[in-house]
CSV table of C-alpha atoms in Angstrom, one decimal:
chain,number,residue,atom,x,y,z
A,11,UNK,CA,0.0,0.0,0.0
A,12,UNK,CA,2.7,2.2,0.9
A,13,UNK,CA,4.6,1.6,-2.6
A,14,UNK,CA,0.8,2.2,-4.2
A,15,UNK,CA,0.8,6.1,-2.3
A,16,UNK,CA,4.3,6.9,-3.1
A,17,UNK,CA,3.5,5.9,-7.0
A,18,UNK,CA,0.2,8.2,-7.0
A,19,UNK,CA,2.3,11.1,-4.7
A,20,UNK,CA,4.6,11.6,-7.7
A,21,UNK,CA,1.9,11.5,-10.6
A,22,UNK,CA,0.1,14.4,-8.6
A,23,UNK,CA,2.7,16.2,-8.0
A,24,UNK,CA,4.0,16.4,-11.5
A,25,UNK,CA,0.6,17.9,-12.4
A,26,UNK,CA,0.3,20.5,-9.9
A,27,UNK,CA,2.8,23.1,-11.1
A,28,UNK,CA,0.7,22.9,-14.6
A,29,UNK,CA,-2.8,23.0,-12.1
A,30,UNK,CA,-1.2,26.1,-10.6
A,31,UNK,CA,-1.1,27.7,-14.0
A,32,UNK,CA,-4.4,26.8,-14.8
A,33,UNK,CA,-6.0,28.5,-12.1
A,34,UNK,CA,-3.8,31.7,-12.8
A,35,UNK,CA,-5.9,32.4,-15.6
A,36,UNK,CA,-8.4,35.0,-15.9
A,37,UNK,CA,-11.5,36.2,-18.1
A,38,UNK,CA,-12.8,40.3,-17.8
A,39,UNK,CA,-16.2,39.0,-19.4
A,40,UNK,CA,-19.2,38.0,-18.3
A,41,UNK,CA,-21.0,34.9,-19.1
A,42,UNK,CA,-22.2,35.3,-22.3
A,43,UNK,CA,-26.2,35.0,-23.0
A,44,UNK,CA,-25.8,31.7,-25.4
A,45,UNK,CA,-24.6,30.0,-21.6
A,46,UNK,CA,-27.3,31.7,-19.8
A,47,UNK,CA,-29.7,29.9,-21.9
A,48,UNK,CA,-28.2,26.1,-21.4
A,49,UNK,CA,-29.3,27.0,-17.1
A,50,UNK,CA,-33.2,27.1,-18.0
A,51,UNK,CA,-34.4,24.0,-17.6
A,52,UNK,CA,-37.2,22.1,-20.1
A,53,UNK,CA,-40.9,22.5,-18.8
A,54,UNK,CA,-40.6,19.1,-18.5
A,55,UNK,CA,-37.1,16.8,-18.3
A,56,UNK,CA,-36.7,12.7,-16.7
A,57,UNK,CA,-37.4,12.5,-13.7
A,58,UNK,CA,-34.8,9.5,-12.2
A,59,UNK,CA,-32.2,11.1,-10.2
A,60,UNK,CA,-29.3,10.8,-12.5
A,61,UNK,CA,-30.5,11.2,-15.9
A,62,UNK,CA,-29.1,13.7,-18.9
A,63,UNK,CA,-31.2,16.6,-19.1
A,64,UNK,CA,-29.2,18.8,-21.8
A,65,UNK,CA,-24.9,18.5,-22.7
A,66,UNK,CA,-22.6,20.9,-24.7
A,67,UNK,CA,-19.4,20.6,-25.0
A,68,UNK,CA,-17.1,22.9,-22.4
A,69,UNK,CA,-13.5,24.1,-23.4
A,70,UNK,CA,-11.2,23.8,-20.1
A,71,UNK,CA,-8.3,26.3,-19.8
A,72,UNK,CA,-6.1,26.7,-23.0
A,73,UNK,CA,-7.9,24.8,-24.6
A,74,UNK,CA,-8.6,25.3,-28.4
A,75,UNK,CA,-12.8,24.8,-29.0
A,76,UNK,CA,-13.6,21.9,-31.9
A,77,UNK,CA,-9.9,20.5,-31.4
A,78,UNK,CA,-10.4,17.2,-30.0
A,79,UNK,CA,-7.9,15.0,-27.6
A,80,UNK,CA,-6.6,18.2,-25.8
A,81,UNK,CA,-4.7,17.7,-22.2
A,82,UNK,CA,-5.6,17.8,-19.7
A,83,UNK,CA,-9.1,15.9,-21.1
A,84,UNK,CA,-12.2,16.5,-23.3
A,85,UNK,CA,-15.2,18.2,-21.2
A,86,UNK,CA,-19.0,18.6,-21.2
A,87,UNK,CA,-21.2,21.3,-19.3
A,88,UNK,CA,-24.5,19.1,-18.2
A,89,UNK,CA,-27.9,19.6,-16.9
A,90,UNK,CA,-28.8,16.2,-14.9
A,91,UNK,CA,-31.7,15.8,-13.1
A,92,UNK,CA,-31.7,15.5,-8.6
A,93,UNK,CA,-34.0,15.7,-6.1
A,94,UNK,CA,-35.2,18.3,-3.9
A,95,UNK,CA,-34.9,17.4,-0.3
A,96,UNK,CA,-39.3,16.7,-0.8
A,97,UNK,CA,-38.1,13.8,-3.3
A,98,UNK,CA,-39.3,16.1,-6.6
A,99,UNK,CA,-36.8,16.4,-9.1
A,100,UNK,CA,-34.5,19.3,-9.4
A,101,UNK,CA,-32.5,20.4,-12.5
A,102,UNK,CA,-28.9,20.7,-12.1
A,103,UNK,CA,-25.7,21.7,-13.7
A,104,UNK,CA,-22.1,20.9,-13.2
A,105,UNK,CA,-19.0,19.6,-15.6
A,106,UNK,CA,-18.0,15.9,-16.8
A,107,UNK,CA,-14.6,15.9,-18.0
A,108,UNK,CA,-12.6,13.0,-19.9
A,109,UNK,CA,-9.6,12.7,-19.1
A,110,UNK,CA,-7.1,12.1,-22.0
A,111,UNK,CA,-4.9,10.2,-20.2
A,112,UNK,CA,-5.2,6.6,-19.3
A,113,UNK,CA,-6.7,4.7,-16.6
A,114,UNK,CA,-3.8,2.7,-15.2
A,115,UNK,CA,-5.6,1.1,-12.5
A,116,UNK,CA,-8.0,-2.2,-12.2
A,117,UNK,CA,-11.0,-2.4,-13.3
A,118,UNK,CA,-12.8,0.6,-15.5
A,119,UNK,CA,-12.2,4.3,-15.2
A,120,UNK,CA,-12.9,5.5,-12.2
A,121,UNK,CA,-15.6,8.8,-11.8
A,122,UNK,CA,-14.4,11.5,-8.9
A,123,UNK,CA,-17.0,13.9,-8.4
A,124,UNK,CA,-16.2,17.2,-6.6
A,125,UNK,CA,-17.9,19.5,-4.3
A,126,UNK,CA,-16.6,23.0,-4.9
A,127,UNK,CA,-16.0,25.3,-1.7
A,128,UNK,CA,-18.1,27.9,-0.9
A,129,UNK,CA,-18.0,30.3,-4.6
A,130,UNK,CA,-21.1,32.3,-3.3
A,131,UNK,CA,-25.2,32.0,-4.1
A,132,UNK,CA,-25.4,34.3,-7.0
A,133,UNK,CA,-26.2,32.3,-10.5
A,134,UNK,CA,-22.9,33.7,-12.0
A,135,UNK,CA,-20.7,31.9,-9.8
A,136,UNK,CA,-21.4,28.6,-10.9
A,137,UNK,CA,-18.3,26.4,-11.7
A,138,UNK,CA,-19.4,25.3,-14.9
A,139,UNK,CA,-19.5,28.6,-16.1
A,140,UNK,CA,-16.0,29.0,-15.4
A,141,UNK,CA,-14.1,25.8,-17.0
A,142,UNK,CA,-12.6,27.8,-19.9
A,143,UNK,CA,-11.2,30.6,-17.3
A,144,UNK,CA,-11.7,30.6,-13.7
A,145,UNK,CA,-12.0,33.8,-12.9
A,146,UNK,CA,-14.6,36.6,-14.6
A,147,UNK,CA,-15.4,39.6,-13.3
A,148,UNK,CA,-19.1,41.0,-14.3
A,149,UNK,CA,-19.3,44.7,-14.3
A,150,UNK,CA,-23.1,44.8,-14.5
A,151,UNK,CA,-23.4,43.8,-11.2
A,152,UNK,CA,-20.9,44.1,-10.1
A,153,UNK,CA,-19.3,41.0,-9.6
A,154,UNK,CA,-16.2,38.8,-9.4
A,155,UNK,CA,-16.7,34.5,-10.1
A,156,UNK,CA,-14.0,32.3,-9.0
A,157,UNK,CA,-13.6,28.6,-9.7
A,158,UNK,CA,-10.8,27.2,-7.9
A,159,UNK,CA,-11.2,23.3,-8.4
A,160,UNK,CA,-9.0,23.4,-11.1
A,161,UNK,CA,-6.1,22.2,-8.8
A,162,UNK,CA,-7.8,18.5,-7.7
A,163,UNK,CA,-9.8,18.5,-11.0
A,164,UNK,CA,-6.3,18.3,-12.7
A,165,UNK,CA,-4.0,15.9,-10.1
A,166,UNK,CA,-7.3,13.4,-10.9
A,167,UNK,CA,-7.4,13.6,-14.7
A,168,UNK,CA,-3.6,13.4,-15.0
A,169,UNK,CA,-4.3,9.9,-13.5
A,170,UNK,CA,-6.5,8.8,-15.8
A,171,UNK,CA,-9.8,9.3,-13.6
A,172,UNK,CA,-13.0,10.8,-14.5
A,173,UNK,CA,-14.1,14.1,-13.0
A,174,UNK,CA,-17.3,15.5,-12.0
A,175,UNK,CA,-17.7,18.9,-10.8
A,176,UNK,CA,-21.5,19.7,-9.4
A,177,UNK,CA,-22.9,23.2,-9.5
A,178,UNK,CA,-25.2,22.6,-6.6
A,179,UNK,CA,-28.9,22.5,-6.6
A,180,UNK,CA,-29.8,26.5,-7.6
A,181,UNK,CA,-26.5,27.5,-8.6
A,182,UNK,CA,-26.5,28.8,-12.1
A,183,UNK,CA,-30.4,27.1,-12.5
A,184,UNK,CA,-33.4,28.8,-10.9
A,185,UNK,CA,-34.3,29.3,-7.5
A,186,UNK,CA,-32.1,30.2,-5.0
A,187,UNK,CA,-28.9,27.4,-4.0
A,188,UNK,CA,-29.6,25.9,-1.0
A,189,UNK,CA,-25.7,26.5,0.4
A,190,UNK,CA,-24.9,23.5,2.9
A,191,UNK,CA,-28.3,22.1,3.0
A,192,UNK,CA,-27.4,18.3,3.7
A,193,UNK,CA,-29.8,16.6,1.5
A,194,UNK,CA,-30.2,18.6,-1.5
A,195,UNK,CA,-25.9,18.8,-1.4
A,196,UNK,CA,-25.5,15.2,-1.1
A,197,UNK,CA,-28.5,14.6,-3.8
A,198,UNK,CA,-26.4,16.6,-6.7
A,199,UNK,CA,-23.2,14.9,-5.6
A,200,UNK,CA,-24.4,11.3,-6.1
A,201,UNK,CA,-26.8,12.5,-8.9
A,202,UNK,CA,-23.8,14.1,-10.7
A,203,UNK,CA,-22.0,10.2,-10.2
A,204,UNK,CA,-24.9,8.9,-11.9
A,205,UNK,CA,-25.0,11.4,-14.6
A,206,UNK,CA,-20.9,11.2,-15.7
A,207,UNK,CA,-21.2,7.8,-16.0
A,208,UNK,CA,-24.3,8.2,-18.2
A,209,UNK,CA,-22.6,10.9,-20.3
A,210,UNK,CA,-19.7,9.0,-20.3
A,211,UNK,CA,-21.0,5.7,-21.3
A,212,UNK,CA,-19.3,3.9,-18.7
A,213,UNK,CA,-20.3,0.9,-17.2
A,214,UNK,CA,-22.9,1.2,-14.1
A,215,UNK,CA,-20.3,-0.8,-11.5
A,216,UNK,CA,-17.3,1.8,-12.6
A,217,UNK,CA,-16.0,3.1,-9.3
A,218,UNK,CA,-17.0,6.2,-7.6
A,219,UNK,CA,-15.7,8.7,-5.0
A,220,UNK,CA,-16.9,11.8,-3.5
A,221,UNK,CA,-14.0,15.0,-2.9
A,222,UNK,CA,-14.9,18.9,-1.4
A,223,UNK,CA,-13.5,20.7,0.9
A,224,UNK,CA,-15.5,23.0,3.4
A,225,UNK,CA,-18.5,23.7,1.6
A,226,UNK,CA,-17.5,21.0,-1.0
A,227,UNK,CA,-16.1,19.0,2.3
A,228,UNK,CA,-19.7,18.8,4.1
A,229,UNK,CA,-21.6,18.5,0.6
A,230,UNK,CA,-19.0,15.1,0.1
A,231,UNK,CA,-19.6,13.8,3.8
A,232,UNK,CA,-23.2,14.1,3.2
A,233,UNK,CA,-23.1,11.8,0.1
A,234,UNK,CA,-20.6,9.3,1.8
A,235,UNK,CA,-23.8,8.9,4.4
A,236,UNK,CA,-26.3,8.9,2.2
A,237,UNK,CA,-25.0,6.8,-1.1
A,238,UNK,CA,-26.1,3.4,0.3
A,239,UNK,CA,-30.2,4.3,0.9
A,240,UNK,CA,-30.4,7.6,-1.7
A,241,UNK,CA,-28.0,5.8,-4.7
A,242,UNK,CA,-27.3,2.0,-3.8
A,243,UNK,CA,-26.6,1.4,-7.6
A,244,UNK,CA,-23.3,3.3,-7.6
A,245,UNK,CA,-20.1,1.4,-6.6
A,246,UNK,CA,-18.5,4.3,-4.1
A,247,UNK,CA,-15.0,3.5,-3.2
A,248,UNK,CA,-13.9,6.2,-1.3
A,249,UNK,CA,-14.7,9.9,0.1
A,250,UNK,CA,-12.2,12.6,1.1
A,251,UNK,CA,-14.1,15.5,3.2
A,252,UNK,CA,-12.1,18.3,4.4
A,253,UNK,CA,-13.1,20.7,6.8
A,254,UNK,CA,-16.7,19.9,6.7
A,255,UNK,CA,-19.1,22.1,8.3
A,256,UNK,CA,-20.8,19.3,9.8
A,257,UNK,CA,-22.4,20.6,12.6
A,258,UNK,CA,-24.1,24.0,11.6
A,259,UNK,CA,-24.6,25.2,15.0
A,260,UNK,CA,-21.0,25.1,15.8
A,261,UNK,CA,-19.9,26.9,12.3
A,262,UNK,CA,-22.6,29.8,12.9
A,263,UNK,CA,-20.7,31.3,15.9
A,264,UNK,CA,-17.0,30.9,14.8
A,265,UNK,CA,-17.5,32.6,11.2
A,266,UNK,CA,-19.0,35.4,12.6
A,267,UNK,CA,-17.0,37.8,12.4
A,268,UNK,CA,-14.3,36.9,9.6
A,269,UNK,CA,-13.5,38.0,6.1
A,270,UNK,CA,-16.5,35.6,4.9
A,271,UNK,CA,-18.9,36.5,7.2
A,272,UNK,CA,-21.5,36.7,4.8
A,273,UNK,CA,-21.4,33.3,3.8
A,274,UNK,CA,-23.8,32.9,6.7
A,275,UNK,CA,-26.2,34.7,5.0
A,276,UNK,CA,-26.0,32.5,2.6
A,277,UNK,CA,-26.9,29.5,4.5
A,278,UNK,CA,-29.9,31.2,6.2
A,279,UNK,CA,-31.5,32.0,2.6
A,280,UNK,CA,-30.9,28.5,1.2
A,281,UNK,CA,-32.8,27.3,4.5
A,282,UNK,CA,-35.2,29.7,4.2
A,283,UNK,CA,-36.4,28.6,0.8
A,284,UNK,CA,-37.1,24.8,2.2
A,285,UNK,CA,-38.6,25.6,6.0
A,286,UNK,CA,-41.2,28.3,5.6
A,287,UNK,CA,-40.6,28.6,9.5
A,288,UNK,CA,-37.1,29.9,9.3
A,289,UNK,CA,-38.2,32.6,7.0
A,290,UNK,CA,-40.9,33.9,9.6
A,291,UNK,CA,-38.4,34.0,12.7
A,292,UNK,CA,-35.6,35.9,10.5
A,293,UNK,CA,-38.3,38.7,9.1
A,294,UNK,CA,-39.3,39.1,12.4
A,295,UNK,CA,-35.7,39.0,14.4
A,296,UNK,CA,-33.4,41.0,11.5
A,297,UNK,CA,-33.9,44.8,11.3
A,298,UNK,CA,-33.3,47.1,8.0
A,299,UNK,CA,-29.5,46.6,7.2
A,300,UNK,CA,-30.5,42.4,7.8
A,301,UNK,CA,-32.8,42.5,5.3
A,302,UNK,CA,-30.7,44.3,2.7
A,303,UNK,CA,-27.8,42.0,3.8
A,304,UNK,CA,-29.6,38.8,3.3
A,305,UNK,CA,-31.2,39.7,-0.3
A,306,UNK,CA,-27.2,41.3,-1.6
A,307,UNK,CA,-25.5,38.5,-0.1
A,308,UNK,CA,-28.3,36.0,-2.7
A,309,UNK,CA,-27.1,37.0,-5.4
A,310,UNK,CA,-23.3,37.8,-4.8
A,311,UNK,CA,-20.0,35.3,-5.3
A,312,UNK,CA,-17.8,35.3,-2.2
A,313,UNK,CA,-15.3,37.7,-3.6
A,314,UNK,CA,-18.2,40.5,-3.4
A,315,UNK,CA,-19.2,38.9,0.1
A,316,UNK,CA,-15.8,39.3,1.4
A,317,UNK,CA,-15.6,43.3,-0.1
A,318,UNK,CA,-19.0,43.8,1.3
A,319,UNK,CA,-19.5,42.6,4.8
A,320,UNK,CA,-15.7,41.2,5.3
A,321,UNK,CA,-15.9,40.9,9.4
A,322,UNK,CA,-19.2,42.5,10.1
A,323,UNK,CA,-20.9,40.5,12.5
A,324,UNK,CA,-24.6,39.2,12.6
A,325,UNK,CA,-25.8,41.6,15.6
A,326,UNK,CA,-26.0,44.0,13.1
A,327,UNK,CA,-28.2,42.5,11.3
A,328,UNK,CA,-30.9,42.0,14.7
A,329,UNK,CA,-33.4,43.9,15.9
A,330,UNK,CA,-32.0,42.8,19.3
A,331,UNK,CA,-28.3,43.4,18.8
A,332,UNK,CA,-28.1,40.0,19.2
A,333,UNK,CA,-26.0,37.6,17.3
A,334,UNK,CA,-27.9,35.7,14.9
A,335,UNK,CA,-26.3,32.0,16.5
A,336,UNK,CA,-28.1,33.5,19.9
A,337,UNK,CA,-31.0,33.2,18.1
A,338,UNK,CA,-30.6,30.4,16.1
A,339,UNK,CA,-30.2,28.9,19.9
A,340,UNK,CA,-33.4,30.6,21.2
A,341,UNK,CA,-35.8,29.3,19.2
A,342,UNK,CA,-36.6,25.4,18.7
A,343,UNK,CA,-38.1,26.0,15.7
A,344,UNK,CA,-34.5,27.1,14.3
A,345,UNK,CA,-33.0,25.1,16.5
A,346,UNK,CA,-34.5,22.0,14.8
A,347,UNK,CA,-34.6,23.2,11.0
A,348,UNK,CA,-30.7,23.7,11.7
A,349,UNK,CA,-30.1,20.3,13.5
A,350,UNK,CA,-32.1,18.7,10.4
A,351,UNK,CA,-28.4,19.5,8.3
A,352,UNK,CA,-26.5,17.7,11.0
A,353,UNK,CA,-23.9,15.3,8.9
A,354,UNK,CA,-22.8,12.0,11.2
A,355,UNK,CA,-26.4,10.4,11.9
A,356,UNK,CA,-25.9,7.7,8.8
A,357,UNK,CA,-23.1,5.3,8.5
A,358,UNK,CA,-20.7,5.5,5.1
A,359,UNK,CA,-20.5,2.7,3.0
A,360,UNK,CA,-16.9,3.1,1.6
A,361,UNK,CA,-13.9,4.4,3.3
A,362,UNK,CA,-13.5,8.4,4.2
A,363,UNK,CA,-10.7,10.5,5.2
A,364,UNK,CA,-11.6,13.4,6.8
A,365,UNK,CA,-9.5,16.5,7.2
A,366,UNK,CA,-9.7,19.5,10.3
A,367,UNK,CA,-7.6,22.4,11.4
A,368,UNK,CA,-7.2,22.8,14.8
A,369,UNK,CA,-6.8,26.7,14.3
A,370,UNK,CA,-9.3,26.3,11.5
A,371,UNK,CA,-11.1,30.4,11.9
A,372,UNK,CA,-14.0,28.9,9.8
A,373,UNK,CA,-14.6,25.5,10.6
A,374,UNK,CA,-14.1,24.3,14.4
A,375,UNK,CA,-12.2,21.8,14.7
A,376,UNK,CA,-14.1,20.0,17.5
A,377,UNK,CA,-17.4,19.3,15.2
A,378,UNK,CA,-15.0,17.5,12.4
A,379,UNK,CA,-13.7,15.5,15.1
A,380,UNK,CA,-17.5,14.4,16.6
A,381,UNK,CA,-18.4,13.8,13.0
A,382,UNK,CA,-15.1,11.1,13.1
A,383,UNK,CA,-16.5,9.5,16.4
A,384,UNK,CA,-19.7,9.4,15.0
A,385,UNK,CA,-19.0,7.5,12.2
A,386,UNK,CA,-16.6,5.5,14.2
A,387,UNK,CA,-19.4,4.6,16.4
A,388,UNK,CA,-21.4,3.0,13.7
A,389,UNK,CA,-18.4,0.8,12.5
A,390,UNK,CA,-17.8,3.1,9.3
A,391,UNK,CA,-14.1,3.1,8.0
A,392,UNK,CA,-12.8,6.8,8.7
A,393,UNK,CA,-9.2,8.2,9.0
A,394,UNK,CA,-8.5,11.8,9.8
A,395,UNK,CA,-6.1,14.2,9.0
A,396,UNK,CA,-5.5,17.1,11.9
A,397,UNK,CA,-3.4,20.2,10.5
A,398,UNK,CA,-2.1,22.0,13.7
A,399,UNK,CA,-0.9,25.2,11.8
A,400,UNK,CA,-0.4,27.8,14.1
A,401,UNK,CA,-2.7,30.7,14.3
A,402,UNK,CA,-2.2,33.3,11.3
A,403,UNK,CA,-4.3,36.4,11.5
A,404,UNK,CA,-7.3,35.0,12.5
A,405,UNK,CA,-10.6,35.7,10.8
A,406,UNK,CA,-8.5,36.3,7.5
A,407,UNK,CA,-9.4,32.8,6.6
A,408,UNK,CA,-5.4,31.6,6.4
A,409,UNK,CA,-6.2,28.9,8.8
A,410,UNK,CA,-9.1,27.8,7.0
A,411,UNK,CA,-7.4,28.2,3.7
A,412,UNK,CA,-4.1,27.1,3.5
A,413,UNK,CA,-5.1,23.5,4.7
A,414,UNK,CA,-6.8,22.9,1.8
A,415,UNK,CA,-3.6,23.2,0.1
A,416,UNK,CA,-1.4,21.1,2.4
A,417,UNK,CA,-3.6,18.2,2.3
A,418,UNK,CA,-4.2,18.2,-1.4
A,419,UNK,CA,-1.9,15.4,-2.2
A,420,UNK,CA,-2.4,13.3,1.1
A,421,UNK,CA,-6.2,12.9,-0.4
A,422,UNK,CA,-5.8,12.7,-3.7
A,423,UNK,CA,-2.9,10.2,-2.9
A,424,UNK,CA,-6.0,8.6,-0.7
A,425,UNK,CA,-8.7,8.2,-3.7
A,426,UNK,CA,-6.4,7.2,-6.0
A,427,UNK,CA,-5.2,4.2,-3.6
A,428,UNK,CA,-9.1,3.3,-2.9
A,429,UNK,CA,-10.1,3.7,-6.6
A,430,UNK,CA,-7.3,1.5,-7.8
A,431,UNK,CA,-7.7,-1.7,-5.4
């Protein structure tokens, strides 16, 4: 096993320096209206979680549209069909991309699919809008889209593995995206499994993992849980969950305050749009500037969030002065709605490695580690990686940050392994 990691340490490493390129690019234009159009879904489309909606074909970074073959591997933009967390079906976009180099490893090409981090809740942040550059800036708006998945999305396809990149359920599609919503973020990560292996042709048994970090992290945890009772017809292998906000009550009160701030906002709309309740305790509890801060922050990317309420905190927002994880805690209603997104109750059905800073300024630390004994409780096979990275400028988001960089290989290294047994 240990020859196995050191083989698939210096594949991914090889790649990175070129991943690092790729994500240096940039694009000054919007999305243009032809793409705008692929995001409105049919009046009517299939209904089993899984199936193709719509395709086109997607040029990655450098890449030269019609020419077929290019490096790093041949992508598609898709519309597949999930499920709301009420079991109706939900349109939803992301990226399949064919990697041009070949599977080395038993068996048929494995499928990776990744859950970006938190890009924002505004329709132009979607990923799959950005595979050609990762960066465009919209002046409209204004606003600024990132798409940094390029680094993973490249250490897998240089290995010959399949990548799938989900969009989320209301990202880029209409309605508004239901940011860390447990069901609905594990739904369009095993739905987008089920829909690359469609696209691709591939056989139904190929293996499958899940990837993400923070955002990405809890929406990958969430389909490690749920794959064997929401999609026991995919063959999961493996899971690698960084920093997973899996305990939403515990998240609430350490972000408060950062440089992404905001990015609670953008939990409490998604919520909002699936608990009717929720809405009525937040109109009545936020004052003026909440208001306004909770409809901006719906249809902003994260750089805007960051420019616009960068470490304001939430008592702002309160007609009490009270911050709004005080009121979160006040009120069962709330209290229930956000212990309904609580990650840890159902047992994996394929190895996971999790990942958690102790100086994480975003993520605690301590809920990653309950989520571990969780799952270790109900005889699930779980490893974790702890970074203990001193304290850098907390609430700049460097603790939170850089460990997604520093354990980049370690978990590729750890899907590759899985996938290849």
């Amino acid at each position: 096993m240990n020859s196995s990691r050191r083989t698939w340490g210096i594949r991914g490493a090889a790649v990175l320096t070129a991943g690092a390129l790729a994500a240096a690019g940039a694009s000054l234009a919007a999305p243009s209206a032809q793409a705008a159009d692929f995001y409105t879904p049919p009046a009517h489309f299939a209904s089993a979680p899984g199936s193709i909606i719509r395709s086109e074909p997607s040029p990655l970074l450098l890449q030269i549209p019609g020419i077929p073959n290019q490096w790093p591997g041949t992508a598609k933009r898709v519309m597949y069909t999930s499920e709301y967390q009420d079991g109706s079906p939900a349109a939803v976009t992301g990226t399949v991309i064919e990697p041009t180099a070949p599977w080395r490893g038993k068996g048929p090409r494995p499928t990776v699919v990744l859950g970006p981090g938190t890009v924002g809740q505004g329709d132009q942040c979607a990923g799959s809008k950005l595979m050609s550059f990762p960066l465009a800036i919209d002046p409209s708006k204004p606003s600024i889209a990132v798409n940094y998945s390029g680094l993973e999305m490249n250490l897998l396809l240089i290995n010959g593995v399949r990548v799938a990149i989900t969009d989320y359920i209301g990202m880029g599609t209409p309605g508004i995206h239901t940011y860390v919503n447990r069901l609905e973020s594990g739904h369009a990560m095993l739905d987008a499994a089920r829909a690359a292996l469609k696209i691709a042709g591939a056989p139904a048994n190929s293996p499958v993992a899940f990837s993400g970090y923070s955002q990405g992290g809890g929406a990958a945890a969430s389909a490690a849980e749920l794959a064997s009772t929401y999609a026991p017809d995919l063959n999961v292998k493996a899971t690698y969950a960084g920093a997973p906000p899996a305990d939403l009550s515990k998240v609430i009160d350490r972000i408060d305050g950062t440089a992404i701030s905001g990015a609670i906002g953008y939990a409490i709309n998604g919520l909002e749009a699936r608990y009717p309740a929720l809405k009525t305790v937040v109109d009545r509890q936020t004052n003026a500037a909440g208001h306004t801060a909770l409809q901006r922050l719906s249809t902003q990317c994260i750089g805007d969030t960051i420019l616009s309420y960068g470490f304001q905190r939430t008592n702002s927002w309160t007609r009490s002065g009270q911050p709004l994880s005080a009121i979160v805690n006040a009120d069962p209603q709330v209290r229930k709605i956000v212990g309904d997104q609580l990650i840890g109750k159902l047992k994996p059905n394929a190895p996971v490695l999790l990942e958690g800073g102790i100086n994480d300024d975003v993520i605690p630390y301590d809920q990653v580690a309950q989520l571990y004994r969780d799952w270790k409780a109900q005889g699930a096979t779980v490893s974790m990686v702890t970074n203990t990275l001193p304290p850098i400028f907390p609430g700049l988001v460097v603790n939170h940050a850089l460990p997604m960089l520093t354990t980049l290989l370690p978990a590729t290294n750890f899907l590759l392994t899985e996938l290849a047994r």
